[in-house]
Amino acid sequence: MSTRWGIVASGQGANRIGFLYYARYRNPAIDDRVLLLNTTPADVTPEKPLEKLFEADPELRELYDSIKRKRVCIFGRAPSGAGNNWAVGEREAMDDFHTIRRYIANLNLRPQDVLLGIATLGGGTGNGSLPYIIHRMRTEPGVGMERMNNFLALGILPYDFEAPQRHFNAVCGMTRLLRYAGRQNAALVILVDNSQVERVLELSGDGERYMRINSEIIRCIHMLIAPSIYTSSATIDIADYYQLPSSLGITHFTPCMSWGNDPEVMSVEAMLESASASPLVPLERGRAMMAYVILTVPESTVTEGRLTQEMLEEEVKSWAERHLAGGAGGLVRYASLVAVPGKQDVDVLILLGGFSLRRLMEKLDEKYHQFKECLTSEEGAIERGKVEELEAELKRYIAETERRIEALESQDTRLERWGFGDV
Amino acid sequence: MRLSREQLVTAGAVAGVLAVTLALVLLLGVSAAAYFAVAGILLALGGSMLYTWWEGRSDTSMHGMKLRLLERIKERIQRLEAELKQAEELVKTQALQEELAQVRAGLIKAGLFTVVFEVNERQLRRLTLTATELGVRRAEQKLRSTEAVALAEHSEAVERRGRSMLEDARRLKQAGFRVGVELEELERILGATPHSLSESLNRWERLKDAYVRLLKRCVDEVEYLIDAASAGGRKVGQLEERLQVLRRHLNTPEAVDELVALRSEVGAMLARPFTKLRGQLLEHLESLGRLVRSGGERVGGLRRRVEELREPAMLGELTALREECITLTSELLENMLREIEGMHEELEGFGIKRRWRRAPLPESYRSFADFSRRALRLMERLAGEYDASYAQLKVASSYPAVERLITQKLQEKGEVSAEELGVRYALEFMKRYVSMHPEAELVGEGEAARVRRR
């Protein structure tokens, strides 16, 4: 039985992305299993975050109305919503978890299926609730529900220009997605930086850019699920995505994408180079440990033997030796060639994992600290003690990541370890 | 004295009636006996009439059987006589017919038939069934032996004549006539062995039919070839006359020789124009196949069909393919033009305008060679423009992605070669890049060309 996917999109920003994905891609692997979570002030309707989408395309409103009853969940009791405070968002989720759980149960997912949680990490609702929801679903989902291990998370980082509290929220949210209550949380955390997406797409400051950025993100989601929908020579199954990273304890990834490549012009090598030049978070080149490569190609390319799984793996190996840490092709590497009927061009998704978080922290650090210095111990505010704990957790995680990268980079063959004499 | 059945039955009946009458008188009185007596008389009358009728019927059945025997033998004799008459076409049957006459005479002499060879009914009634059967059997034996001799002689004659026909058919096939099917039919008919004279006669009729059909087919073929030669501008008056004569004398031994001769002469007339046209078509299609960018499978298909025509007699079919070739070439030229114009429109979307003048398609031509020359010249020009436009379009549409690649590689290493770029049309991409990036320059040529930072 093939793996099914469900999407839980928490918070305004995630609601837009989740709903847009559902509207654009009628994905048989997902079907209608898209759940939009939000806290919302009493005077604001749940569809408010989606108004701009409805203005651009009125048919989307009809679609929304058709799913509203069973797929839009308003949780929490606070009359003013999360107020950009992740601690409030978390508490709302804790207090009203049974409501959330009921909606998740209605997605009718089996233990072997996948739940992809989406949250914009600069806000309060999604950022606050999603890590908690993942933690609960993995540890103690409650009566009548089975634990779910296949919980992936897509965390969207704020724009560079956004206010310090959003950067602060992002660091806390990212940390909690990676680690929660002292243990690994989401099986895989995919990070996307809005500003980096803007740079990659070379967008100027026009009104359509948010739509284009969201479109880019949902394309990434679709590529992630592609091997489950179409014929692929080697399927990257859900277990392949997270099991090895989980056992390494390094679970952060970012997409690198290249769309619409003309197979008559671009070689596979060139397409991989093009994709890897466009990661969706800032990162140092050559300092990543893992890569999942998905190529969606015209069906005829595969049936006519112009590109095979073996050829792809050869190219990916060659690319990985140049671009992953250590020069030996990285620690974990998978490639999947997906033949899509009716497709004319080639899309490439490289999920780059276990990369150094240095450049990302460079982006977030200053504003994080600016806001952290302003934290008070007033009621409703975020506890400093909690923040310190999170910071420590993130430092440990970063240190482990760096250690592993350095170990890869300095790796040499020591056959003496196996009992061989001097070589 | 021995009593007959009838006498015994009568005696028994009388005795019985008297006994019953006496009993009735004694038991029931005279009136009862009187009633019985009347009834008994009536029954006796009816019974005797019935008996008489039944007895007569048996006699009729026996007679009928004798009649049928004689009718049958008469039919056989008459049939064999007719078959022998038919067989006279190939064998002498006088002696056999005389034997048949003797059989007739024997039957007449035996009293079974009259002199006009009708059944002698009066005499037949006097003869027993056994006697009749005996006479008929003797006649049948004679008939069988006569038929066997007739069959042997006739089938041998058919075999001889049939072999001769087969030889003619093979000769005609060798001469190039398409008579494979008819030849097989003759072989099949000759291969069957007849088991009776009528089968042998039937076999002969079928052989004759098949042979005539074969000859007529050959005549039609010659006529077709003469028409083809005439269409090719050859003078065929004499040949036509000879063919008309041949039609009237198809039954003669000389017919086959004449057919072979006519075919040979017409074939020679057709050989040169056939070879020339075939060569022209193949050359044209080969060049066309190299130049077209789509529709190549149609060109290949037509070429195969031309290659399959090897006989000068197929000049008509070849001429039809020539017309098809002209139509196909014109279509492919139109398609190529449309595709080029489509690409030019797309290029305008990228801000690129190509200098291009639409050339007219060849509409009138003196000969196929003339058409081929003009069409191929135009196709070559179009192919060049097609390739250039195609390359330019590919470069334009993929340029943004390749531009990023070049920029990235320049940042990493300061320069990038065509090979390192890993794209088709690498040189075009690099040229375009340096035209849009003053900080970069193109050095080297051809495969050694590379872009580097100034």
Short mmCIF file of C-alpha atoms in Angstrom, two decimals, chain A residues 200 202 258 261-262 264-271 273-274 276-278 285 322-323, chain B residues 390 394-395 397-398 401-405 408-409 412 419-425 429:
data_model
loop_
_atom_site.label_atom_id
_atom_site.label_comp_id
_atom_site.label_asym_id
_atom_site.label_seq_id
_atom_site.Cartn_x
_atom_site.Cartn_y
_atom_site.Cartn_z
CA VAL A 200 17.15 33.11 -5.86
CA GLU A 202 15.60 37.65 -8.37
CA SER A 258 16.09 24.17 -10.56
CA ASN A 261 15.43 22.70 -17.54
CA ASP A 262 15.53 21.89 -21.21
CA GLU A 264 18.17 19.13 -25.00
CA VAL A 265 20.35 21.92 -23.66
CA MET A 266 21.28 21.11 -20.07
CA SER A 267 23.19 18.03 -19.07
CA VAL A 268 22.27 16.39 -15.78
CA GLU A 269 25.52 17.70 -14.36
CA ALA A 270 24.58 21.25 -15.33
CA MET A 271 21.11 20.86 -13.84
CA GLU A 273 25.00 22.53 -10.52
CA SER A 274 22.21 24.96 -11.23
CA SER A 276 22.83 23.49 -5.86
CA ALA A 277 23.65 27.12 -6.65
CA SER A 278 20.17 28.05 -5.37
CA ARG A 285 29.01 25.80 -0.09
CA ARG A 322 32.43 18.26 -5.45
CA HIS A 323 29.70 19.79 -3.30
CA TYR B 390 16.35 26.31 -33.20
CA LYS B 394 17.21 27.05 -27.15
CA VAL B 395 19.88 29.49 -26.07
CA SER B 397 15.02 30.12 -23.37
CA SER B 398 17.75 28.48 -21.29
CA ALA B 401 19.70 29.24 -16.02
CA VAL B 402 23.02 29.03 -17.85
CA GLU B 403 23.84 32.63 -17.00
CA ARG B 404 23.56 31.77 -13.32
CA LEU B 405 25.77 28.76 -13.87
CA GLN B 408 28.62 30.85 -10.17
CA LYS B 409 31.57 29.17 -11.85
CA GLU B 412 34.35 29.87 -7.76
CA GLU B 419 33.18 21.52 -21.39
CA GLU B 420 32.92 22.50 -17.74
CA LEU B 421 29.64 24.25 -18.42
CA GLY B 422 28.03 20.94 -19.40
CA VAL B 423 25.46 22.44 -21.79
CA ARG B 424 24.73 22.20 -25.49
CA TYR B 425 25.45 25.35 -27.57
CA PHE B 429 25.82 30.86 -24.33
#
